[in-house]
Amino acid sequence: MGGALMIVDLGHGRGWLEVEAAKSQARIDRALGHPQQITEAGRSWEQQNAHWLTFQKYGKPIALHPDTPSVHQKGRAKDTDERPVALLNDHGWFQTVFRWINGVWTLVEPWHFEYFPERDNHRHEVVELVNDNGTWRIAPEKEWDEMATEAQIRAVVADEVQKALVTSKAITEKAVKQYSRAGAYKIVGVQGTKNAPGPHMYLTGPGGSVHLPTQPDVDLMRRYIQATAHVLDAPYNPKSASVNGEELLTPAQFKTAMLWIARMKPEPEPVKSAAASS
């Protein structure tokens, strides 16, 4: 590093912080479920000097001379109008600008928070960085289904299907994405015996395979595979006629397809029939 400050772009037009503070900010964003509003984060010498000159002229807001330097220049301070104080304290961010007013230490800049890594209860939680053409950024988080095991995915499938059947509510778009991304589902034909020559059609996927006894079952699963192949590109809407030209399943058909998947049991990989795979 050679003593140079490594800075990380926070994204969403919020400026930058030094590495550990930026990683903490990423964990805060994750806890909030959205990017925290930040009016200003790290400052250059020139930006701090502008604040200093304003302070000299008007007496507020408080600013240090840029040669001090300020905590903003060190990349460990932020000003924000979104202030869940308990959450921020838990992640090592504290309000620090107090003044002695009428015999009482008084918080005069509630928007200003500074980062103290030794007080961050989450500092060991991993946050990855990526270098984007010379600019360091927080790496996009992987969705749960990209990190989950096949068994965990199947458990979510079964649970979502059961809830949908009980409540008659549509399965969530997030669930559809999980099923699709985790799935790699396909329909294969299996050569049968002399008494039942086949081909017998099976749905295969991460959970194993399940027999599709009738042609309507095969058609239903083929439509499921076609429809969910596009859910990453367009929202899943059961009332919509198509996505990217592919016919979607009705909510009832989708639940039926999910039940087939929930019924999957690990079996030996079936022998494929050359003409019957999808």
C-alpha atoms as a PDB file:
ATOM      1  CA  MET A   1       0.000   0.000   0.000  1.00  0.00           C
ATOM      2  CA  GLY A   2       2.940   2.340   0.717  1.00  0.00           C
ATOM      3  CA  GLY A   3       0.854   4.376   3.139  1.00  0.00           C
ATOM      4  CA  ALA A   4      -1.633   5.372   0.456  1.00  0.00           C
ATOM      5  CA  LEU A   5      -5.286   5.305   1.486  1.00  0.00           C
ATOM      6  CA  MET A   6      -7.187   2.569  -0.298  1.00  0.00           C
ATOM      7  CA  ILE A   7     -10.723   3.785  -0.941  1.00  0.00           C
ATOM      8  CA  VAL A   8     -13.879   1.931  -1.934  1.00  0.00           C
ATOM      9  CA  ASP A   9     -16.762   3.415  -3.927  1.00  0.00           C
ATOM     10  CA  LEU A  10     -19.974   2.838  -1.949  1.00  0.00           C
ATOM     11  CA  GLY A  11     -22.225   2.974  -5.001  1.00  0.00           C
ATOM     12  CA  HIS A  12     -25.556   4.741  -5.432  1.00  0.00           C
ATOM     13  CA  GLY A  13     -23.807   8.134  -5.612  1.00  0.00           C
ATOM     14  CA  ARG A  14     -22.802   7.981  -1.948  1.00  0.00           C
ATOM     15  CA  GLY A  15     -19.087   8.605  -2.356  1.00  0.00           C
ATOM     16  CA  TRP A  16     -16.290   6.558  -0.808  1.00  0.00           C
ATOM     17  CA  LEU A  17     -14.864   5.218   2.438  1.00  0.00           C
ATOM     18  CA  GLU A  18     -11.650   3.437   3.352  1.00  0.00           C
ATOM     19  CA  VAL A  19     -11.706  -0.351   3.111  1.00  0.00           C
ATOM     20  CA  GLU A  20     -12.839  -1.451   6.580  1.00  0.00           C
ATOM     21  CA  ALA A  21     -15.403   1.325   6.907  1.00  0.00           C
ATOM     22  CA  ALA A  22     -16.740   0.521   3.442  1.00  0.00           C
ATOM     23  CA  LYS A  23     -17.087  -3.158   4.322  1.00  0.00           C
ATOM     24  CA  SER A  24     -18.963  -2.172   7.476  1.00  0.00           C
ATOM     25  CA  GLN A  25     -21.228   0.034   5.384  1.00  0.00           C
ATOM     26  CA  ALA A  26     -21.979  -2.928   3.130  1.00  0.00           C
ATOM     27  CA  ARG A  27     -23.014  -4.963   6.176  1.00  0.00           C
ATOM     28  CA  ILE A  28     -25.247  -2.096   7.345  1.00  0.00           C
ATOM     29  CA  ASP A  29     -26.879  -1.905   3.909  1.00  0.00           C
ATOM     30  CA  ARG A  30     -27.494  -5.646   4.103  1.00  0.00           C
ATOM     31  CA  ALA A  31     -29.069  -5.340   7.559  1.00  0.00           C
ATOM     32  CA  LEU A  32     -31.285  -2.456   6.420  1.00  0.00           C
ATOM     33  CA  GLY A  33     -32.310  -4.245   3.238  1.00  0.00           C
ATOM     34  CA  HIS A  34     -31.400  -1.185   1.142  1.00  0.00           C
ATOM     35  CA  PRO A  35     -28.484   1.252   0.678  1.00  0.00           C
ATOM     36  CA  GLN A  36     -28.400   3.622   3.633  1.00  0.00           C
ATOM     37  CA  GLN A  37     -28.821   7.269   2.717  1.00  0.00           C
ATOM     38  CA  ILE A  38     -25.479   9.072   2.946  1.00  0.00           C
ATOM     39  CA  THR A  39     -25.166  12.801   2.310  1.00  0.00           C
ATOM     40  CA  GLU A  40     -21.374  12.770   2.407  1.00  0.00           C
ATOM     41  CA  ALA A  41     -18.702  10.203   3.209  1.00  0.00           C
ATOM     42  CA  GLY A  42     -14.991  10.493   2.415  1.00  0.00           C
ATOM     43  CA  ARG A  43     -13.577  13.911   1.481  1.00  0.00           C
ATOM     44  CA  SER A  44     -10.585  15.055  -0.531  1.00  0.00           C
ATOM     45  CA  TRP A  45      -8.287  17.807   0.759  1.00  0.00           C
ATOM     46  CA  GLU A  46     -10.083  20.249  -1.524  1.00  0.00           C
ATOM     47  CA  GLN A  47     -13.525  19.255  -0.285  1.00  0.00           C
ATOM     48  CA  GLN A  48     -12.421  19.521   3.345  1.00  0.00           C
ATOM     49  CA  ASN A  49     -10.911  22.913   2.660  1.00  0.00           C
ATOM     50  CA  ALA A  50     -14.223  24.129   1.254  1.00  0.00           C
ATOM     51  CA  HIS A  51     -15.957  22.976   4.445  1.00  0.00           C
ATOM     52  CA  TRP A  52     -13.263  24.690   6.522  1.00  0.00           C
ATOM     53  CA  LEU A  53     -13.715  28.001   4.711  1.00  0.00           C
ATOM     54  CA  THR A  54     -17.496  27.808   5.187  1.00  0.00           C
ATOM     55  CA  PHE A  55     -16.984  27.140   8.906  1.00  0.00           C
ATOM     56  CA  GLN A  56     -14.622  30.108   9.162  1.00  0.00           C
ATOM     57  CA  LYS A  57     -17.156  32.360   7.488  1.00  0.00           C
ATOM     58  CA  TYR A  58     -20.403  31.242   9.135  1.00  0.00           C
ATOM     59  CA  GLY A  59     -19.318  29.338  12.236  1.00  0.00           C
ATOM     60  CA  LYS A  60     -21.141  26.188  11.144  1.00  0.00           C
ATOM     61  CA  PRO A  61     -21.245  23.376  10.283  1.00  0.00           C
ATOM     62  CA  ILE A  62     -18.173  22.409  12.281  1.00  0.00           C
ATOM     63  CA  ALA A  63     -15.138  21.522  10.144  1.00  0.00           C
ATOM     64  CA  LEU A  64     -11.451  20.948  10.793  1.00  0.00           C
ATOM     65  CA  HIS A  65      -8.644  22.443   8.721  1.00  0.00           C
ATOM     66  CA  PRO A  66      -7.775  20.007   5.895  1.00  0.00           C
ATOM     67  CA  ASP A  67      -4.197  19.669   7.138  1.00  0.00           C
ATOM     68  CA  THR A  68      -5.434  18.197  10.445  1.00  0.00           C
ATOM     69  CA  PRO A  69      -6.835  15.968   8.704  1.00  0.00           C
ATOM     70  CA  SER A  70     -10.497  15.259   9.493  1.00  0.00           C
ATOM     71  CA  VAL A  71     -12.005  11.777   9.933  1.00  0.00           C
ATOM     72  CA  HIS A  72     -13.900  12.379   6.684  1.00  0.00           C
ATOM     73  CA  GLN A  73     -10.543  12.697   4.910  1.00  0.00           C
ATOM     74  CA  LYS A  74      -9.465   9.406   6.482  1.00  0.00           C
ATOM     75  CA  GLY A  75     -12.552   7.765   4.999  1.00  0.00           C
ATOM     76  CA  ARG A  76     -14.035   6.777   8.349  1.00  0.00           C
ATOM     77  CA  ALA A  77     -16.876   9.275   8.710  1.00  0.00           C
ATOM     78  CA  LYS A  78     -20.241   9.774   7.069  1.00  0.00           C
ATOM     79  CA  ASP A  79     -23.116  12.228   7.326  1.00  0.00           C
ATOM     80  CA  THR A  80     -26.559  10.696   7.027  1.00  0.00           C
ATOM     81  CA  ASP A  81     -30.221  11.581   7.485  1.00  0.00           C
ATOM     82  CA  GLU A  82     -31.094   7.873   7.937  1.00  0.00           C
ATOM     83  CA  ARG A  83     -30.076   7.190  11.515  1.00  0.00           C
ATOM     84  CA  PRO A  84     -30.993   3.822  13.071  1.00  0.00           C
ATOM     85  CA  VAL A  85     -28.587   4.569  15.906  1.00  0.00           C
ATOM     86  CA  ALA A  86     -28.680   1.174  17.654  1.00  0.00           C
ATOM     87  CA  LEU A  87     -27.925  -0.637  14.388  1.00  0.00           C
ATOM     88  CA  LEU A  88     -25.132   1.777  13.502  1.00  0.00           C
ATOM     89  CA  ASN A  89     -23.590   1.477  16.982  1.00  0.00           C
ATOM     90  CA  ASP A  90     -23.700  -2.324  16.686  1.00  0.00           C
ATOM     91  CA  HIS A  91     -21.646  -1.983  13.498  1.00  0.00           C
ATOM     92  CA  GLY A  92     -19.112   0.382  15.060  1.00  0.00           C
ATOM     93  CA  TRP A  93     -20.503   3.749  13.941  1.00  0.00           C
ATOM     94  CA  PHE A  94     -20.986   6.439  16.602  1.00  0.00           C
ATOM     95  CA  GLN A  95     -22.023  10.073  16.785  1.00  0.00           C
ATOM     96  CA  THR A  96     -19.005  12.058  17.973  1.00  0.00           C
ATOM     97  CA  VAL A  97     -19.666  15.776  17.613  1.00  0.00           C
ATOM     98  CA  PHE A  98     -20.608  16.973  21.104  1.00  0.00           C
ATOM     99  CA  ARG A  99     -20.151  20.408  22.648  1.00  0.00           C
ATOM    100  CA  TRP A 100     -20.377  21.691  26.237  1.00  0.00           C
ATOM    101  CA  ILE A 101     -23.565  23.749  26.238  1.00  0.00           C
ATOM    102  CA  ASN A 102     -25.110  25.144  29.425  1.00  0.00           C
ATOM    103  CA  GLY A 103     -23.165  22.676  31.543  1.00  0.00           C
ATOM    104  CA  VAL A 104     -24.175  19.633  29.514  1.00  0.00           C
ATOM    105  CA  TRP A 105     -22.364  17.651  26.812  1.00  0.00           C
ATOM    106  CA  THR A 106     -24.763  18.094  23.890  1.00  0.00           C
ATOM    107  CA  LEU A 107     -24.894  16.304  20.549  1.00  0.00           C
ATOM    108  CA  VAL A 108     -24.747  19.123  18.020  1.00  0.00           C
ATOM    109  CA  GLU A 109     -24.343  17.153  14.783  1.00  0.00           C
ATOM    110  CA  PRO A 110     -26.627  14.107  14.986  1.00  0.00           C
ATOM    111  CA  TRP A 111     -26.010  13.378  11.292  1.00  0.00           C
ATOM    112  CA  HIS A 112     -22.248  12.798  11.730  1.00  0.00           C
ATOM    113  CA  PHE A 113     -21.044   9.235  12.458  1.00  0.00           C
ATOM    114  CA  GLU A 114     -17.485   7.943  12.746  1.00  0.00           C
ATOM    115  CA  TYR A 115     -16.327   4.349  12.388  1.00  0.00           C
ATOM    116  CA  PHE A 116     -14.471   2.552  15.195  1.00  0.00           C
ATOM    117  CA  PRO A 117     -13.456  -0.914  13.947  1.00  0.00           C
ATOM    118  CA  GLU A 118     -12.632  -2.192  17.439  1.00  0.00           C
ATOM    119  CA  ARG A 119     -16.273  -1.533  18.435  1.00  0.00           C
ATOM    120  CA  ASP A 120     -17.754  -3.197  15.340  1.00  0.00           C
ATOM    121  CA  ASN A 121     -19.490  -6.394  16.464  1.00  0.00           C
ATOM    122  CA  HIS A 122     -19.630  -7.606  12.847  1.00  0.00           C
ATOM    123  CA  ARG A 123     -16.099  -6.806  11.677  1.00  0.00           C
ATOM    124  CA  HIS A 124     -15.270 -10.487  11.115  1.00  0.00           C
ATOM    125  CA  GLU A 125     -18.170 -11.029   8.710  1.00  0.00           C
ATOM    126  CA  VAL A 126     -16.644 -11.342   5.251  1.00  0.00           C
ATOM    127  CA  VAL A 127     -17.351  -8.710   2.609  1.00  0.00           C
ATOM    128  CA  GLU A 128     -15.600  -9.110  -0.743  1.00  0.00           C
ATOM    129  CA  LEU A 129     -14.255  -6.321  -2.940  1.00  0.00           C
ATOM    130  CA  VAL A 130     -13.853  -6.181  -6.701  1.00  0.00           C
ATOM    131  CA  ASN A 131     -11.635  -3.942  -8.804  1.00  0.00           C
ATOM    132  CA  ASP A 132     -13.739  -2.349 -11.535  1.00  0.00           C
ATOM    133  CA  ASN A 133     -11.311  -0.761 -14.001  1.00  0.00           C
ATOM    134  CA  GLY A 134      -9.200   0.665 -11.192  1.00  0.00           C
ATOM    135  CA  THR A 135     -12.059   1.528  -8.839  1.00  0.00           C
ATOM    136  CA  TRP A 136     -12.615  -0.683  -5.820  1.00  0.00           C
ATOM    137  CA  ARG A 137     -16.251  -1.569  -5.125  1.00  0.00           C
ATOM    138  CA  ILE A 138     -18.196  -3.927  -2.890  1.00  0.00           C
ATOM    139  CA  ALA A 139     -18.685  -7.228  -4.715  1.00  0.00           C
ATOM    140  CA  PRO A 140     -22.336  -7.985  -5.532  1.00  0.00           C
ATOM    141  CA  GLU A 141     -23.789 -10.302  -2.939  1.00  0.00           C
ATOM    142  CA  LYS A 142     -24.684 -13.788  -3.987  1.00  0.00           C
ATOM    143  CA  GLU A 143     -28.296 -14.640  -3.454  1.00  0.00           C
ATOM    144  CA  TRP A 144     -29.142 -17.278  -0.892  1.00  0.00           C
ATOM    145  CA  ASP A 145     -29.942 -19.922  -3.485  1.00  0.00           C
ATOM    146  CA  GLU A 146     -26.534 -19.494  -5.101  1.00  0.00           C
ATOM    147  CA  MET A 147     -24.861 -20.439  -1.810  1.00  0.00           C
ATOM    148  CA  ALA A 148     -27.373 -23.003  -0.518  1.00  0.00           C
ATOM    149  CA  THR A 149     -26.947 -26.739  -0.826  1.00  0.00           C
ATOM    150  CA  GLU A 150     -29.262 -28.815  -2.990  1.00  0.00           C
ATOM    151  CA  ALA A 151     -30.907 -30.186   0.158  1.00  0.00           C
ATOM    152  CA  GLN A 152     -31.609 -26.655   1.412  1.00  0.00           C
ATOM    153  CA  ILE A 153     -33.075 -25.655  -1.942  1.00  0.00           C
ATOM    154  CA  ARG A 154     -35.329 -28.715  -1.970  1.00  0.00           C
ATOM    155  CA  ALA A 155     -36.495 -27.939   1.572  1.00  0.00           C
ATOM    156  CA  VAL A 156     -37.452 -24.413   0.483  1.00  0.00           C
ATOM    157  CA  VAL A 157     -39.270 -25.798  -2.553  1.00  0.00           C
ATOM    158  CA  ALA A 158     -41.327 -28.196  -0.445  1.00  0.00           C
ATOM    159  CA  ASP A 159     -42.116 -25.524   2.156  1.00  0.00           C
ATOM    160  CA  GLU A 160     -43.139 -22.909  -0.422  1.00  0.00           C
ATOM    161  CA  VAL A 161     -45.358 -25.369  -2.257  1.00  0.00           C
ATOM    162  CA  GLN A 162     -47.083 -26.436   0.945  1.00  0.00           C
ATOM    163  CA  LYS A 163     -47.706 -22.812   1.976  1.00  0.00           C
ATOM    164  CA  ALA A 164     -49.020 -21.965  -1.479  1.00  0.00           C
ATOM    165  CA  LEU A 165     -51.424 -24.900  -1.427  1.00  0.00           C
ATOM    166  CA  VAL A 166     -52.732 -23.986   2.033  1.00  0.00           C
ATOM    167  CA  THR A 167     -53.092 -20.251   1.434  1.00  0.00           C
ATOM    168  CA  SER A 168     -53.945 -20.312  -2.295  1.00  0.00           C
ATOM    169  CA  LYS A 169     -51.476 -17.454  -2.751  1.00  0.00           C
ATOM    170  CA  ALA A 170     -49.052 -17.232  -5.646  1.00  0.00           C
ATOM    171  CA  ILE A 171     -45.521 -18.416  -5.027  1.00  0.00           C
ATOM    172  CA  THR A 172     -43.136 -15.476  -4.723  1.00  0.00           C
ATOM    173  CA  GLU A 173     -40.925 -14.267  -7.544  1.00  0.00           C
ATOM    174  CA  LYS A 174     -37.887 -14.868  -5.315  1.00  0.00           C
ATOM    175  CA  ALA A 175     -38.915 -18.482  -4.866  1.00  0.00           C
ATOM    176  CA  VAL A 176     -39.333 -18.898  -8.612  1.00  0.00           C
ATOM    177  CA  LYS A 177     -35.832 -17.539  -9.142  1.00  0.00           C
ATOM    178  CA  GLN A 178     -34.480 -19.954  -6.565  1.00  0.00           C
ATOM    179  CA  TYR A 179     -36.153 -22.919  -8.190  1.00  0.00           C
ATOM    180  CA  SER A 180     -35.015 -21.916 -11.652  1.00  0.00           C
ATOM    181  CA  ARG A 181     -31.420 -21.052 -10.777  1.00  0.00           C
ATOM    182  CA  ALA A 182     -30.941 -24.046  -8.529  1.00  0.00           C
ATOM    183  CA  GLY A 183     -32.795 -26.374 -10.815  1.00  0.00           C
ATOM    184  CA  ALA A 184     -31.191 -27.251 -14.119  1.00  0.00           C
ATOM    185  CA  TYR A 185     -34.350 -29.314 -14.510  1.00  0.00           C
ATOM    186  CA  LYS A 186     -34.852 -31.278 -17.695  1.00  0.00           C
ATOM    187  CA  ILE A 187     -37.075 -34.010 -19.051  1.00  0.00           C
ATOM    188  CA  VAL A 188     -35.432 -37.210 -20.173  1.00  0.00           C
ATOM    189  CA  GLY A 189     -36.685 -40.386 -21.780  1.00  0.00           C
ATOM    190  CA  VAL A 190     -35.713 -43.710 -20.245  1.00  0.00           C
ATOM    191  CA  GLN A 191     -35.657 -46.933 -22.199  1.00  0.00           C
ATOM    192  CA  GLY A 192     -37.917 -49.506 -20.601  1.00  0.00           C
ATOM    193  CA  THR A 193     -38.114 -53.280 -20.417  1.00  0.00           C
ATOM    194  CA  LYS A 194     -39.699 -55.574 -22.971  1.00  0.00           C
ATOM    195  CA  ASN A 195     -42.977 -55.470 -21.044  1.00  0.00           C
ATOM    196  CA  ALA A 196     -42.905 -51.672 -20.816  1.00  0.00           C
ATOM    197  CA  PRO A 197     -40.659 -50.479 -23.637  1.00  0.00           C
ATOM    198  CA  GLY A 198     -41.233 -46.761 -23.102  1.00  0.00           C
ATOM    199  CA  PRO A 199     -39.633 -44.371 -23.410  1.00  0.00           C
ATOM    200  CA  HIS A 200     -40.651 -43.485 -19.845  1.00  0.00           C
ATOM    201  CA  MET A 201     -40.424 -39.769 -19.178  1.00  0.00           C
ATOM    202  CA  TYR A 202     -38.664 -38.456 -16.087  1.00  0.00           C
ATOM    203  CA  LEU A 203     -38.106 -35.019 -14.624  1.00  0.00           C
ATOM    204  CA  THR A 204     -34.507 -34.763 -13.453  1.00  0.00           C
ATOM    205  CA  GLY A 205     -32.880 -32.104 -11.321  1.00  0.00           C
ATOM    206  CA  PRO A 206     -30.715 -31.561  -8.239  1.00  0.00           C
ATOM    207  CA  GLY A 207     -33.033 -33.662  -6.073  1.00  0.00           C
ATOM    208  CA  GLY A 208     -32.878 -36.718  -8.277  1.00  0.00           C
ATOM    209  CA  SER A 209     -35.647 -37.725 -10.666  1.00  0.00           C
ATOM    210  CA  VAL A 210     -39.363 -38.396 -10.631  1.00  0.00           C
ATOM    211  CA  HIS A 211     -41.481 -40.299 -13.108  1.00  0.00           C
ATOM    212  CA  LEU A 212     -43.976 -38.322 -15.211  1.00  0.00           C
ATOM    213  CA  PRO A 213     -46.622 -40.975 -15.915  1.00  0.00           C
ATOM    214  CA  THR A 214     -48.794 -39.164 -18.489  1.00  0.00           C
ATOM    215  CA  GLN A 215     -48.261 -36.843 -21.423  1.00  0.00           C
ATOM    216  CA  PRO A 216     -50.088 -33.963 -19.675  1.00  0.00           C
ATOM    217  CA  ASP A 217     -47.539 -34.289 -16.852  1.00  0.00           C
ATOM    218  CA  VAL A 218     -44.713 -34.114 -19.375  1.00  0.00           C
ATOM    219  CA  ASP A 219     -46.281 -31.079 -21.067  1.00  0.00           C
ATOM    220  CA  LEU A 220     -46.795 -29.360 -17.725  1.00  0.00           C
ATOM    221  CA  MET A 221     -43.178 -29.797 -16.664  1.00  0.00           C
ATOM    222  CA  ARG A 222     -41.903 -28.733 -20.081  1.00  0.00           C
ATOM    223  CA  ARG A 223     -43.929 -25.523 -19.766  1.00  0.00           C
ATOM    224  CA  TYR A 224     -42.531 -24.977 -16.279  1.00  0.00           C
ATOM    225  CA  ILE A 225     -38.969 -25.357 -17.549  1.00  0.00           C
ATOM    226  CA  GLN A 226     -39.604 -23.004 -20.467  1.00  0.00           C
ATOM    227  CA  ALA A 227     -41.296 -20.354 -18.354  1.00  0.00           C
ATOM    228  CA  THR A 228     -38.815 -20.322 -15.478  1.00  0.00           C
ATOM    229  CA  ALA A 229     -35.882 -20.181 -17.862  1.00  0.00           C
ATOM    230  CA  HIS A 230     -36.715 -16.477 -18.233  1.00  0.00           C
ATOM    231  CA  VAL A 231     -37.455 -15.363 -14.696  1.00  0.00           C
ATOM    232  CA  LEU A 232     -34.059 -13.747 -14.286  1.00  0.00           C
ATOM    233  CA  ASP A 233     -34.819 -11.450 -17.226  1.00  0.00           C
ATOM    234  CA  ALA A 234     -38.416 -10.492 -16.415  1.00  0.00           C
ATOM    235  CA  PRO A 235     -40.649 -10.575 -13.319  1.00  0.00           C
ATOM    236  CA  TYR A 236     -42.738 -13.674 -12.789  1.00  0.00           C
ATOM    237  CA  ASN A 237     -46.382 -12.675 -13.123  1.00  0.00           C
ATOM    238  CA  PRO A 238     -48.922 -15.524 -13.069  1.00  0.00           C
ATOM    239  CA  LYS A 239     -51.516 -13.260 -14.725  1.00  0.00           C
ATOM    240  CA  SER A 240     -49.264 -12.499 -17.671  1.00  0.00           C
ATOM    241  CA  ALA A 241     -49.788 -14.424 -20.885  1.00  0.00           C
ATOM    242  CA  SER A 242     -46.107 -14.799 -21.667  1.00  0.00           C
ATOM    243  CA  VAL A 243     -42.549 -13.865 -20.797  1.00  0.00           C
ATOM    244  CA  ASN A 244     -40.173 -13.366 -23.709  1.00  0.00           C
ATOM    245  CA  GLY A 245     -42.741 -15.137 -25.891  1.00  0.00           C
ATOM    246  CA  GLU A 246     -42.977 -18.216 -23.660  1.00  0.00           C
ATOM    247  CA  GLU A 247     -46.335 -19.201 -22.244  1.00  0.00           C
ATOM    248  CA  LEU A 248     -46.449 -19.057 -18.464  1.00  0.00           C
ATOM    249  CA  LEU A 249     -48.136 -21.488 -16.151  1.00  0.00           C
ATOM    250  CA  THR A 250     -51.201 -20.464 -14.210  1.00  0.00           C
ATOM    251  CA  PRO A 251     -50.691 -20.345 -10.419  1.00  0.00           C
ATOM    252  CA  ALA A 252     -52.452 -23.709 -10.094  1.00  0.00           C
ATOM    253  CA  GLN A 253     -50.256 -25.266 -12.779  1.00  0.00           C
ATOM    254  CA  PHE A 254     -47.163 -23.786 -11.202  1.00  0.00           C
ATOM    255  CA  LYS A 255     -48.071 -25.313  -7.831  1.00  0.00           C
ATOM    256  CA  THR A 256     -48.582 -28.657  -9.506  1.00  0.00           C
ATOM    257  CA  ALA A 257     -45.181 -28.402 -11.144  1.00  0.00           C
ATOM    258  CA  MET A 258     -43.631 -27.526  -7.808  1.00  0.00           C
ATOM    259  CA  LEU A 259     -45.247 -30.567  -6.226  1.00  0.00           C
ATOM    260  CA  TRP A 260     -43.569 -32.753  -8.826  1.00  0.00           C
ATOM    261  CA  ILE A 261     -40.238 -31.221  -7.867  1.00  0.00           C
ATOM    262  CA  ALA A 262     -40.943 -31.571  -4.152  1.00  0.00           C
ATOM    263  CA  ARG A 263     -41.662 -35.270  -4.758  1.00  0.00           C
ATOM    264  CA  MET A 264     -38.243 -35.888  -6.296  1.00  0.00           C
ATOM    265  CA  LYS A 265     -36.244 -38.631  -4.626  1.00  0.00           C
ATOM    266  CA  PRO A 266     -32.618 -39.405  -5.371  1.00  0.00           C
ATOM    267  CA  GLU A 267     -32.427 -42.197  -7.904  1.00  0.00           C
ATOM    268  CA  PRO A 268     -29.714 -43.481 -10.221  1.00  0.00           C
ATOM    269  CA  GLU A 269     -29.291 -41.249 -13.250  1.00  0.00           C
ATOM    270  CA  PRO A 270     -31.665 -42.669 -15.864  1.00  0.00           C
ATOM    271  CA  VAL A 271     -30.399 -43.854 -19.233  1.00  0.00           C
ATOM    272  CA  LYS A 272     -31.380 -41.223 -21.790  1.00  0.00           C
ATOM    273  CA  SER A 273     -33.220 -42.011 -24.956  1.00  0.00           C
ATOM    274  CA  ALA A 274     -31.532 -40.111 -27.764  1.00  0.00           C
ATOM    275  CA  ALA A 275     -34.791 -38.823 -29.262  1.00  0.00           C
ATOM    276  CA  ALA A 276     -36.690 -37.970 -26.099  1.00  0.00           C
ATOM    277  CA  SER A 277     -34.571 -35.451 -24.196  1.00  0.00           C
ATOM    278  CA  SER A 278     -35.582 -31.820 -23.758  1.00  0.00           C
END
